[in-house]
PDB file of C-alpha atoms and ligand atoms in Angstrom:
ATOM      1  CA  MET U   1     -37.386-147.460  36.007  1.00  0.00           C
ATOM      2  CA  ASP U   2     -40.163-146.510  32.597  1.00  0.00           C
ATOM      3  CA  ILE U   3     -38.225-144.704  29.717  1.00  0.00           C
ATOM      4  CA  GLY U   4     -41.186-143.534  27.605  1.00  0.00           C
ATOM      5  CA  ALA U   5     -41.033-141.035  24.868  1.00  0.00           C
ATOM      6  CA  THR U   6     -42.308-137.812  27.038  1.00  0.00           C
ATOM      7  CA  LYS U   7     -41.409-138.861  30.821  1.00  0.00           C
ATOM      8  CA  THR U   8     -39.019-141.012  32.490  1.00  0.00           C
ATOM      9  CA  LEU U   9     -40.010-142.426  35.977  1.00  0.00           C
ATOM     10  CA  VAL U  10     -38.048-144.314  38.045  1.00  0.00           C
ATOM     11  CA  VAL U  11     -39.633-145.967  41.085  1.00  0.00           C
ATOM     12  CA  LEU U  12     -37.564-147.588  44.349  1.00  0.00           C
ATOM     13  CA  CYS U  13     -38.958-150.747  45.461  1.00  0.00           C
ATOM     14  CA  ASP U  14     -37.741-153.194  47.702  1.00  0.00           C
ATOM     15  CA  THR U  15     -36.426-156.739  46.870  1.00  0.00           C
ATOM     16  CA  GLU U  16     -40.240-158.218  47.657  1.00  0.00           C
ATOM     17  CA  GLY U  17     -41.654-155.128  45.341  1.00  0.00           C
ATOM     18  CA  ARG U  18     -42.918-152.768  47.908  1.00  0.00           C
ATOM     19  CA  GLU U  19     -42.518-148.425  46.459  1.00  0.00           C
ATOM     20  CA  LEU U  20     -40.102-146.878  48.508  1.00  0.00           C
ATOM     21  CA  ALA U  21     -39.707-143.492  46.707  1.00  0.00           C
ATOM     22  CA  SER U  22     -40.251-142.056  43.555  1.00  0.00           C
ATOM     23  CA  ALA U  23     -39.472-139.570  40.762  1.00  0.00           C
ATOM     24  CA  SER U  24     -39.242-138.327  36.971  1.00  0.00           C
ATOM     25  CA  ALA U  25     -38.287-136.059  34.382  1.00  0.00           C
ATOM     26  CA  PRO U  26     -39.015-135.167  31.061  1.00  0.00           C
ATOM     27  CA  SER U  27     -37.646-137.378  28.959  1.00  0.00           C
ATOM     28  CA  GLU U  28     -34.169-136.579  26.241  1.00  0.00           C
ATOM     29  CA  ALA U  29     -36.726-137.926  24.228  1.00  0.00           C
ATOM     30  CA  HIS U  30     -34.913-137.117  20.585  1.00  0.00           C
ATOM     31  CA  HIS U  31     -31.021-135.762  21.989  1.00  0.00           C
ATOM     32  CA  GLY U  32     -30.141-139.282  21.707  1.00  0.00           C
ATOM     33  CA  GLY U  33     -29.894-142.273  24.193  1.00  0.00           C
ATOM     34  CA  ALA U  34     -26.570-140.897  25.999  1.00  0.00           C
ATOM     35  CA  ALA U  35     -29.129-138.398  26.844  1.00  0.00           C
ATOM     36  CA  ILE U  36     -31.738-140.740  27.392  1.00  0.00           C
ATOM     37  CA  LEU U  37     -29.314-142.638  29.629  1.00  0.00           C
ATOM     38  CA  ASP U  38     -27.793-139.427  31.715  1.00  0.00           C
ATOM     39  CA  ARG U  39     -31.156-138.578  32.507  1.00  0.00           C
ATOM     40  CA  ALA U  40     -32.100-141.579  33.936  1.00  0.00           C
ATOM     41  CA  ALA U  41     -29.062-141.800  36.220  1.00  0.00           C
ATOM     42  CA  ALA U  42     -29.538-138.627  37.358  1.00  0.00           C
ATOM     43  CA  LEU U  43     -32.547-139.886  39.058  1.00  0.00           C
ATOM     44  CA  VAL U  44     -31.893-142.923  40.150  1.00  0.00           C
ATOM     45  CA  SER U  45     -28.561-141.423  41.862  1.00  0.00           C
ATOM     46  CA  SER U  46     -31.663-138.283  43.411  1.00  0.00           C
ATOM     47  CA  LEU U  47     -33.278-141.411  45.042  1.00  0.00           C
ATOM     48  CA  VAL U  48     -30.262-143.938  45.852  1.00  0.00           C
ATOM     49  CA  PRO U  49     -27.169-141.596  46.301  1.00  0.00           C
ATOM     50  CA  ASP U  50     -25.424-144.706  47.232  1.00  0.00           C
ATOM     51  CA  ARG U  51     -24.767-147.306  44.314  1.00  0.00           C
ATOM     52  CA  CYS U  52     -23.904-150.766  46.872  1.00  0.00           C
ATOM     53  CA  ALA U  53     -28.138-150.207  48.351  1.00  0.00           C
ATOM     54  CA  LEU U  54     -29.206-151.235  44.568  1.00  0.00           C
ATOM     55  CA  THR U  55     -29.839-155.180  43.746  1.00  0.00           C
ATOM     56  CA  GLY U  56     -30.429-153.917  40.897  1.00  0.00           C
ATOM     57  CA  VAL U  57     -32.247-151.383  37.573  1.00  0.00           C
ATOM     58  CA  GLY U  58     -35.261-152.438  35.963  1.00  0.00           C
ATOM     59  CA  VAL U  59     -36.074-150.944  32.302  1.00  0.00           C
ATOM     60  CA  GLY U  60     -39.224-150.907  30.361  1.00  0.00           C
ATOM     61  CA  ALA U  61     -38.513-148.547  27.240  1.00  0.00           C
ATOM     62  CA  ALA U  62     -40.721-147.781  24.462  1.00  0.00           C
ATOM     63  CA  GLY U  63     -40.139-149.770  21.109  1.00  0.00           C
ATOM     64  CA  VAL U  64     -38.521-153.181  20.164  1.00  0.00           C
ATOM     65  CA  VAL U  65     -35.708-154.259  23.379  1.00  0.00           C
ATOM     66  CA  ASP U  66     -33.615-157.193  22.736  1.00  0.00           C
ATOM     67  CA  PRO U  67     -34.464-158.818  25.460  1.00  0.00           C
ATOM     68  CA  ALA U  68     -30.526-160.595  25.837  1.00  0.00           C
ATOM     69  CA  ASP U  69     -28.158-157.440  25.902  1.00  0.00           C
ATOM     70  CA  GLY U  70     -31.412-155.186  26.301  1.00  0.00           C
ATOM     71  CA  THR U  71     -30.587-153.155  22.780  1.00  0.00           C
ATOM     72  CA  ILE U  72     -33.535-151.148  21.478  1.00  0.00           C
ATOM     73  CA  VAL U  73     -34.180-152.022  17.940  1.00  0.00           C
ATOM     74  CA  VAL U  74     -36.496-149.715  16.563  1.00  0.00           C
ATOM     75  CA  THR U  75     -38.360-147.001  18.231  1.00  0.00           C
ATOM     76  CA  GLY U  76     -41.206-145.011  16.940  1.00  0.00           C
ATOM     77  CA  ASP U  77     -40.299-141.042  15.716  1.00  0.00           C
ATOM     78  CA  SER U  78     -41.683-140.436  18.900  1.00  0.00           C
ATOM     79  CA  PHE U  79     -37.804-141.084  19.670  1.00  0.00           C
ATOM     80  CA  THR U  80     -34.454-139.638  18.098  1.00  0.00           C
ATOM     81  CA  GLY U  81     -31.086-141.422  18.278  1.00  0.00           C
ATOM     82  CA  TRP U  82     -32.624-144.233  20.699  1.00  0.00           C
ATOM     83  CA  ALA U  83     -32.324-147.892  18.355  1.00  0.00           C
ATOM     84  CA  GLY U  84     -29.223-148.671  18.779  1.00  0.00           C
ATOM     85  CA  THR U  85     -28.299-148.151  22.222  1.00  0.00           C
ATOM     86  CA  ALA U  86     -27.259-151.156  24.327  1.00  0.00           C
ATOM     87  CA  VAL U  87     -29.354-150.368  27.577  1.00  0.00           C
ATOM     88  CA  ASN U  88     -28.233-152.745  29.700  1.00  0.00           C
ATOM     89  CA  ALA U  89     -24.423-151.644  29.121  1.00  0.00           C
ATOM     90  CA  GLU U  90     -24.719-148.221  28.904  1.00  0.00           C
ATOM     91  CA  LEU U  91     -26.707-147.093  31.913  1.00  0.00           C
ATOM     92  CA  SER U  92     -25.108-150.094  34.352  1.00  0.00           C
ATOM     93  CA  ALA U  93     -21.440-148.323  33.318  1.00  0.00           C
ATOM     94  CA  ARG U  94     -23.416-144.801  34.626  1.00  0.00           C
ATOM     95  CA  LEU U  95     -24.433-146.548  37.424  1.00  0.00           C
ATOM     96  CA  ASP U  96     -20.978-148.096  38.733  1.00  0.00           C
ATOM     97  CA  GLY U  97     -21.883-151.515  37.351  1.00  0.00           C
ATOM     98  CA  VAL U  98     -24.918-152.170  38.634  1.00  0.00           C
ATOM     99  CA  PRO U  99     -26.724-155.203  36.817  1.00  0.00           C
ATOM    100  CA  VAL U 100     -29.404-153.827  34.253  1.00  0.00           C
ATOM    101  CA  ARG U 101     -32.513-155.596  32.185  1.00  0.00           C
ATOM    102  CA  THR U 102     -33.966-154.092  30.236  1.00  0.00           C
ATOM    103  CA  GLU U 103     -37.403-154.846  28.573  1.00  0.00           C
ATOM    104  CA  ASN U 104     -40.121-154.003  25.953  1.00  0.00           C
ATOM    105  CA  ASP U 105     -42.232-151.223  28.045  1.00  0.00           C
ATOM    106  CA  VAL U 106     -45.038-152.970  27.968  1.00  0.00           C
ATOM    107  CA  ASN U 107     -43.858-156.035  28.960  1.00  0.00           C
ATOM    108  CA  ALA U 108     -42.570-154.501  31.969  1.00  0.00           C
ATOM    109  CA  PHE U 109     -46.065-153.858  32.350  1.00  0.00           C
ATOM    110  CA  LEU U 110     -47.209-157.273  31.773  1.00  0.00           C
ATOM    111  CA  LEU U 111     -45.397-158.704  34.352  1.00  0.00           C
ATOM    112  CA  GLY U 112     -46.017-156.394  36.640  1.00  0.00           C
ATOM    113  CA  GLU U 113     -49.792-156.909  36.617  1.00  0.00           C
ATOM    114  CA  LEU U 114     -48.911-161.019  37.175  1.00  0.00           C
ATOM    115  CA  SER U 115     -50.194-162.852  40.486  1.00  0.00           C
ATOM    116  CA  THR U 116     -48.998-165.596  42.051  1.00  0.00           C
ATOM    117  CA  THR U 117     -51.119-167.556  39.859  1.00  0.00           C
ATOM    118  CA  ASP U 118     -51.044-166.527  36.017  1.00  0.00           C
ATOM    119  CA  ARG U 119     -48.845-168.772  33.837  1.00  0.00           C
ATOM    120  CA  HIS U 120     -51.084-166.883  30.616  1.00  0.00           C
ATOM    121  CA  LEU U 121     -51.928-163.258  30.453  1.00  0.00           C
ATOM    122  CA  LEU U 122     -52.501-161.063  27.494  1.00  0.00           C
ATOM    123  CA  GLY U 123     -51.517-157.826  28.020  1.00  0.00           C
ATOM    124  CA  VAL U 124     -52.837-154.503  26.583  1.00  0.00           C
ATOM    125  CA  ALA U 125     -51.975-150.871  27.060  1.00  0.00           C
ATOM    126  CA  LEU U 126     -54.248-148.373  25.845  1.00  0.00           C
ATOM    127  CA  GLY U 127     -52.018-144.910  25.727  1.00  0.00           C
ATOM    128  CA  THR U 128     -50.991-142.453  23.039  1.00  0.00           C
ATOM    129  CA  GLY U 129     -50.436-146.029  21.153  1.00  0.00           C
ATOM    130  CA  VAL U 130     -52.267-149.622  21.427  1.00  0.00           C
ATOM    131  CA  GLY U 131     -49.511-152.111  22.967  1.00  0.00           C
ATOM    132  CA  GLY U 132     -49.589-156.176  23.769  1.00  0.00           C
ATOM    133  CA  ALA U 133     -47.799-158.276  25.484  1.00  0.00           C
ATOM    134  CA  LEU U 134     -47.864-162.261  26.017  1.00  0.00           C
ATOM    135  CA  TYR U 135     -47.680-164.507  28.556  1.00  0.00           C
ATOM    136  CA  VAL U 136     -47.895-168.064  27.540  1.00  0.00           C
ATOM    137  CA  ASP U 137     -47.073-171.485  29.851  1.00  0.00           C
ATOM    138  CA  GLY U 138     -45.246-169.029  32.208  1.00  0.00           C
ATOM    139  CA  ARG U 139     -42.992-166.514  30.467  1.00  0.00           C
ATOM    140  CA  LEU U 140     -42.789-163.561  28.225  1.00  0.00           C
ATOM    141  CA  LEU U 141     -43.362-164.425  24.300  1.00  0.00           C
ATOM    142  CA  HIS U 142     -40.766-162.606  22.277  1.00  0.00           C
ATOM    143  CA  GLY U 143     -41.317-163.585  18.968  1.00  0.00           C
ATOM    144  CA  GLY U 144     -38.156-162.060  15.845  1.00  0.00           C
ATOM    145  CA  GLY U 145     -36.874-158.525  15.016  1.00  0.00           C
ATOM    146  CA  THR U 146     -40.807-156.882  15.410  1.00  0.00           C
ATOM    147  CA  GLY U 147     -41.600-157.976  18.816  1.00  0.00           C
ATOM    148  CA  ALA U 148     -44.726-160.219  19.694  1.00  0.00           C
ATOM    149  CA  GLY U 149     -47.757-158.886  20.846  1.00  0.00           C
ATOM    150  CA  GLU U 150     -48.306-155.719  19.075  1.00  0.00           C
ATOM    151  CA  ILE U 151     -51.981-156.063  19.067  1.00  0.00           C
ATOM    152  CA  GLY U 152     -52.726-152.529  18.039  1.00  0.00           C
ATOM    153  CA  HIS U 153     -52.529-153.486  14.470  1.00  0.00           C
ATOM    154  CA  LEU U 154     -53.898-156.433  13.947  1.00  0.00           C
ATOM    155  CA  GLY U 155     -57.663-156.167  12.686  1.00  0.00           C
ATOM    156  CA  ARG U 156     -59.338-154.300   9.910  1.00  0.00           C
ATOM    157  CA  PHE U 157     -62.409-152.425  12.163  1.00  0.00           C
ATOM    158  CA  GLY U 158     -63.220-150.067   9.935  1.00  0.00           C
ATOM    159  CA  PRO U 159     -61.658-147.177   6.817  1.00  0.00           C
ATOM    160  CA  ALA U 160     -59.853-145.150   9.689  1.00  0.00           C
ATOM    161  CA  PRO U 161     -55.942-144.907   8.776  1.00  0.00           C
ATOM    162  CA  CYS U 162     -53.897-146.454  11.120  1.00  0.00           C
ATOM    163  CA  THR U 163     -50.236-144.778  12.546  1.00  0.00           C
ATOM    164  CA  CYS U 164     -48.492-147.513  10.902  1.00  0.00           C
ATOM    165  CA  GLY U 165     -49.787-146.278   7.793  1.00  0.00           C
ATOM    166  CA  ARG U 166     -51.812-149.175   7.164  1.00  0.00           C
ATOM    167  CA  ILE U 167     -55.754-149.196   7.587  1.00  0.00           C
ATOM    168  CA  GLY U 168     -58.978-150.195  10.137  1.00  0.00           C
ATOM    169  CA  HIS U 169     -56.460-151.344  12.805  1.00  0.00           C
ATOM    170  CA  LEU U 170     -57.077-151.365  16.440  1.00  0.00           C
ATOM    171  CA  GLU U 171     -54.763-148.610  17.363  1.00  0.00           C
ATOM    172  CA  ALA U 172     -57.027-146.685  14.658  1.00  0.00           C
ATOM    173  CA  TYR U 173     -59.401-146.690  17.130  1.00  0.00           C
ATOM    174  CA  ALA U 174     -58.641-147.899  20.627  1.00  0.00           C
ATOM    175  CA  SER U 175     -55.595-144.976  21.118  1.00  0.00           C
ATOM    176  CA  GLY U 176     -56.413-141.623  23.275  1.00  0.00           C
ATOM    177  CA  ARG U 177     -54.874-139.751  19.901  1.00  0.00           C
ATOM    178  CA  SER U 178     -57.255-142.123  17.607  1.00  0.00           C
ATOM    179  CA  LEU U 179     -59.860-141.662  20.034  1.00  0.00           C
ATOM    180  CA  ALA U 180     -59.993-137.376  19.692  1.00  0.00           C
ATOM    181  CA  ARG U 181     -59.356-137.778  16.430  1.00  0.00           C
ATOM    182  CA  ARG U 182     -62.522-139.694  15.226  1.00  0.00           C
ATOM    183  CA  TYR U 183     -64.555-137.964  17.497  1.00  0.00           C
ATOM    184  CA  ALA U 184     -63.068-134.499  15.699  1.00  0.00           C
ATOM    185  CA  GLU U 185     -64.266-135.794  12.117  1.00  0.00           C
ATOM    186  CA  ALA U 186     -66.987-136.431  13.743  1.00  0.00           C
ATOM    187  CA  THR U 187     -68.060-133.077  14.918  1.00  0.00           C
ATOM    188  CA  GLY U 188     -65.563-130.399  14.052  1.00  0.00           C
ATOM    189  CA  ARG U 189     -63.961-129.966  17.450  1.00  0.00           C
ATOM    190  CA  ASP U 190     -60.646-130.994  19.168  1.00  0.00           C
ATOM    191  CA  LEU U 191     -60.096-131.994  22.141  1.00  0.00           C
ATOM    192  CA  PRO U 192     -57.915-134.866  23.586  1.00  0.00           C
ATOM    193  CA  ALA U 193     -58.868-137.739  24.865  1.00  0.00           C
ATOM    194  CA  GLU U 194     -60.030-137.213  27.940  1.00  0.00           C
ATOM    195  CA  THR U 195     -62.679-134.255  27.701  1.00  0.00           C
ATOM    196  CA  VAL U 196     -64.096-136.757  24.477  1.00  0.00           C
ATOM    197  CA  ALA U 197     -64.451-138.773  27.597  1.00  0.00           C
ATOM    198  CA  ALA U 198     -65.859-136.392  29.865  1.00  0.00           C
ATOM    199  CA  ALA U 199     -68.345-135.479  27.259  1.00  0.00           C
ATOM    200  CA  ALA U 200     -69.635-138.807  26.741  1.00  0.00           C
ATOM    201  CA  HIS U 201     -70.266-139.192  30.207  1.00  0.00           C
ATOM    202  CA  ASP U 202     -72.159-135.637  29.851  1.00  0.00           C
ATOM    203  CA  GLY U 203     -74.701-137.952  27.126  1.00  0.00           C
ATOM    204  CA  ASP U 204     -72.546-136.455  24.096  1.00  0.00           C
ATOM    205  CA  PRO U 205     -73.372-139.110  21.145  1.00  0.00           C
ATOM    206  CA  GLU U 206     -70.998-138.672  19.234  1.00  0.00           C
ATOM    207  CA  ALA U 207     -68.367-138.651  21.988  1.00  0.00           C
ATOM    208  CA  GLY U 208     -70.594-141.461  23.147  1.00  0.00           C
ATOM    209  CA  ALA U 209     -69.893-143.292  19.964  1.00  0.00           C
ATOM    210  CA  VAL U 210     -65.953-143.409  19.633  1.00  0.00           C
ATOM    211  CA  PHE U 211     -65.507-145.491  23.033  1.00  0.00           C
ATOM    212  CA  GLU U 212     -68.218-147.732  22.321  1.00  0.00           C
ATOM    213  CA  ASP U 213     -66.174-148.432  19.188  1.00  0.00           C
ATOM    214  CA  ALA U 214     -63.382-149.111  20.969  1.00  0.00           C
ATOM    215  CA  GLY U 215     -64.087-151.007  23.774  1.00  0.00           C
ATOM    216  CA  ARG U 216     -66.377-152.982  21.120  1.00  0.00           C
ATOM    217  CA  PHE U 217     -62.841-153.465  18.954  1.00  0.00           C
ATOM    218  CA  LEU U 218     -60.653-153.678  21.728  1.00  0.00           C
ATOM    219  CA  GLY U 219     -62.929-156.755  22.890  1.00  0.00           C
ATOM    220  CA  GLU U 220     -62.927-158.777  19.403  1.00  0.00           C
ATOM    221  CA  ALA U 221     -59.010-158.278  19.423  1.00  0.00           C
ATOM    222  CA  ILE U 222     -58.897-159.739  22.831  1.00  0.00           C
ATOM    223  CA  ALA U 223     -61.546-162.852  21.817  1.00  0.00           C
ATOM    224  CA  HIS U 224     -59.166-163.606  18.672  1.00  0.00           C
ATOM    225  CA  ALA U 225     -55.595-163.122  20.655  1.00  0.00           C
ATOM    226  CA  ALA U 226     -56.575-165.524  22.667  1.00  0.00           C
ATOM    227  CA  GLY U 227     -58.582-167.562  21.951  1.00  0.00           C
ATOM    228  CA  LEU U 228     -54.804-167.990  18.758  1.00  0.00           C
ATOM    229  CA  LEU U 229     -52.512-168.296  22.265  1.00  0.00           C
ATOM    230  CA  GLY U 230     -54.729-170.015  24.679  1.00  0.00           C
ATOM    231  CA  ILE U 231     -55.052-167.344  27.285  1.00  0.00           C
ATOM    232  CA  ALA U 232     -57.891-167.468  29.048  1.00  0.00           C
ATOM    233  CA  GLY U 233     -56.973-163.911  31.336  1.00  0.00           C
ATOM    234  CA  ALA U 234     -56.164-160.241  30.034  1.00  0.00           C
ATOM    235  CA  VAL U 235     -55.378-156.905  32.262  1.00  0.00           C
ATOM    236  CA  VAL U 236     -55.712-153.446  30.278  1.00  0.00           C
ATOM    237  CA  GLY U 237     -54.194-150.516  31.503  1.00  0.00           C
ATOM    238  CA  GLY U 238     -52.317-147.097  30.085  1.00  0.00           C
ATOM    239  CA  SER U 239     -53.755-143.773  30.232  1.00  0.00           C
ATOM    240  CA  VAL U 240     -57.237-144.628  28.395  1.00  0.00           C
ATOM    241  CA  THR U 241     -58.390-146.330  31.225  1.00  0.00           C
ATOM    242  CA  GLY U 242     -59.031-143.437  32.907  1.00  0.00           C
ATOM    243  CA  SER U 243     -61.800-143.898  30.840  1.00  0.00           C
ATOM    244  CA  TRP U 244     -62.707-147.341  32.072  1.00  0.00           C
ATOM    245  CA  SER U 245     -66.500-147.076  32.998  1.00  0.00           C
ATOM    246  CA  LEU U 246     -66.696-146.077  28.847  1.00  0.00           C
ATOM    247  CA  LEU U 247     -65.240-149.333  27.449  1.00  0.00           C
ATOM    248  CA  GLU U 248     -65.751-151.857  29.751  1.00  0.00           C
ATOM    249  CA  LYS U 249     -69.447-152.385  28.576  1.00  0.00           C
ATOM    250  CA  PRO U 250     -69.056-152.595  24.903  1.00  0.00           C
ATOM    251  CA  LEU U 251     -65.325-154.642  25.573  1.00  0.00           C
ATOM    252  CA  ARG U 252     -67.215-156.921  28.039  1.00  0.00           C
ATOM    253  CA  GLN U 253     -69.737-157.259  25.387  1.00  0.00           C
ATOM    254  CA  ALA U 254     -67.731-158.438  22.937  1.00  0.00           C
ATOM    255  CA  LEU U 255     -65.987-161.036  24.774  1.00  0.00           C
ATOM    256  CA  ALA U 256     -69.285-162.574  25.610  1.00  0.00           C
ATOM    257  CA  GLU U 257     -70.568-162.419  22.170  1.00  0.00           C
ATOM    258  CA  GLN U 258     -67.017-164.492  21.392  1.00  0.00           C
ATOM    259  CA  PRO U 259     -66.364-167.015  23.841  1.00  0.00           C
ATOM    260  CA  LEU U 260     -63.284-169.409  23.909  1.00  0.00           C
ATOM    261  CA  LEU U 261     -63.708-172.449  22.632  1.00  0.00           C
ATOM    262  CA  SER U 262     -64.531-173.813  26.393  1.00  0.00           C
ATOM    263  CA  GLY U 263     -67.579-171.417  25.957  1.00  0.00           C
ATOM    264  CA  ALA U 264     -65.993-168.630  28.559  1.00  0.00           C
ATOM    265  CA  PRO U 265     -65.449-165.564  27.657  1.00  0.00           C
ATOM    266  CA  VAL U 266     -61.577-164.081  28.407  1.00  0.00           C
ATOM    267  CA  GLU U 267     -61.864-162.470  31.859  1.00  0.00           C
ATOM    268  CA  VAL U 268     -60.142-158.921  31.978  1.00  0.00           C
ATOM    269  CA  ARG U 269     -59.153-156.704  34.631  1.00  0.00           C
ATOM    270  CA  LEU U 270     -58.135-153.499  35.111  1.00  0.00           C
ATOM    271  CA  SER U 271     -54.609-153.006  35.775  1.00  0.00           C
ATOM    272  CA  ARG U 272     -53.846-151.838  39.206  1.00  0.00           C
ATOM    273  CA  ASN U 273     -50.381-150.401  39.479  1.00  0.00           C
ATOM    274  CA  GLY U 274     -52.236-147.577  37.359  1.00  0.00           C
ATOM    275  CA  PRO U 275     -49.389-144.761  36.222  1.00  0.00           C
ATOM    276  CA  LYS U 276     -46.307-146.467  37.566  1.00  0.00           C
ATOM    277  CA  ALA U 277     -47.231-150.365  36.192  1.00  0.00           C
ATOM    278  CA  VAL U 278     -44.296-150.086  33.839  1.00  0.00           C
ATOM    279  CA  ALA U 279     -41.831-149.054  36.544  1.00  0.00           C
ATOM    280  CA  ARG U 280     -43.448-151.620  38.613  1.00  0.00           C
ATOM    281  CA  GLY U 281     -43.184-154.440  36.276  1.00  0.00           C
ATOM    282  CA  ALA U 282     -39.430-153.827  35.397  1.00  0.00           C
ATOM    283  CA  ALA U 283     -38.408-153.683  38.943  1.00  0.00           C
ATOM    284  CA  THR U 284     -39.571-157.669  38.771  1.00  0.00           C
ATOM    285  CA  LEU U 285     -37.102-158.016  36.342  1.00  0.00           C
ATOM    286  CA  VAL U 286     -33.937-157.865  38.649  1.00  0.00           C
ATOM    287  CA  ALA U 287     -36.048-159.000  42.024  1.00  0.00           C
ATOM    288  CA  GLY U 288     -34.584-161.304  44.484  1.00  0.00           C
TER     289      GLY U 288
HETATM  290 ZN1   ZN T   1     -51.026-150.440  11.794  1.00  0.00          ZN
END
């Protein structure tokens, strides 16, 4: 299950992780934890009327999540009354005691992208914001109370204001919102990021420039994070990767300019699970 600010997506998988069915509905993001979980439980019931058939429910949730009991510790302003919700216990109670495990959504995304040989992998999600996750020595890194892997709030790439109130962070350049904002500042035209991408493909130089910056800064941030943690691979997902062809070249160029000490650049790959990556990854929390 993927509980995001705009939408809750439930994907039913078999124990091998193969998708059997899916359902989604708008999240009750501003109506508090109980309403959010009522909606989520109703979606599960619509797919699996017989709870006995369920091994468990894995949840990927936006915000900082305590992985021990699935409590939402911190959220942004896209939720109201979600922080403090003990998701594992409260969702399980709505589903006749089916086991529930909850992770931060980008952590869940990263779990779903691991291949059987991956021992170390960095995950980056480019959506409304920029999220990160770290898989090191064969396990997720959780860090302390503010969460590990917040690559979106690293760097000083320029003067752009970040959503966190500080200046120049990666998120201020590489999120969907910031791509749209930077294009509007350059041209006076207020367009969503996907339309800016289409303009870039049509040769609009300002549109091309904002994607060029996003790709380059993303590459620099990945190179720093990977070098610090000794991670030679990264996977990138999220809605902005719909414009991967605009991001990939400057991203790979930046990585080639800042290789690991071994001399090899960090290997970057695109998410294989697409828009269902968080839900598919969350299923691995309870598989087997
Ligand atoms: Zn920031």
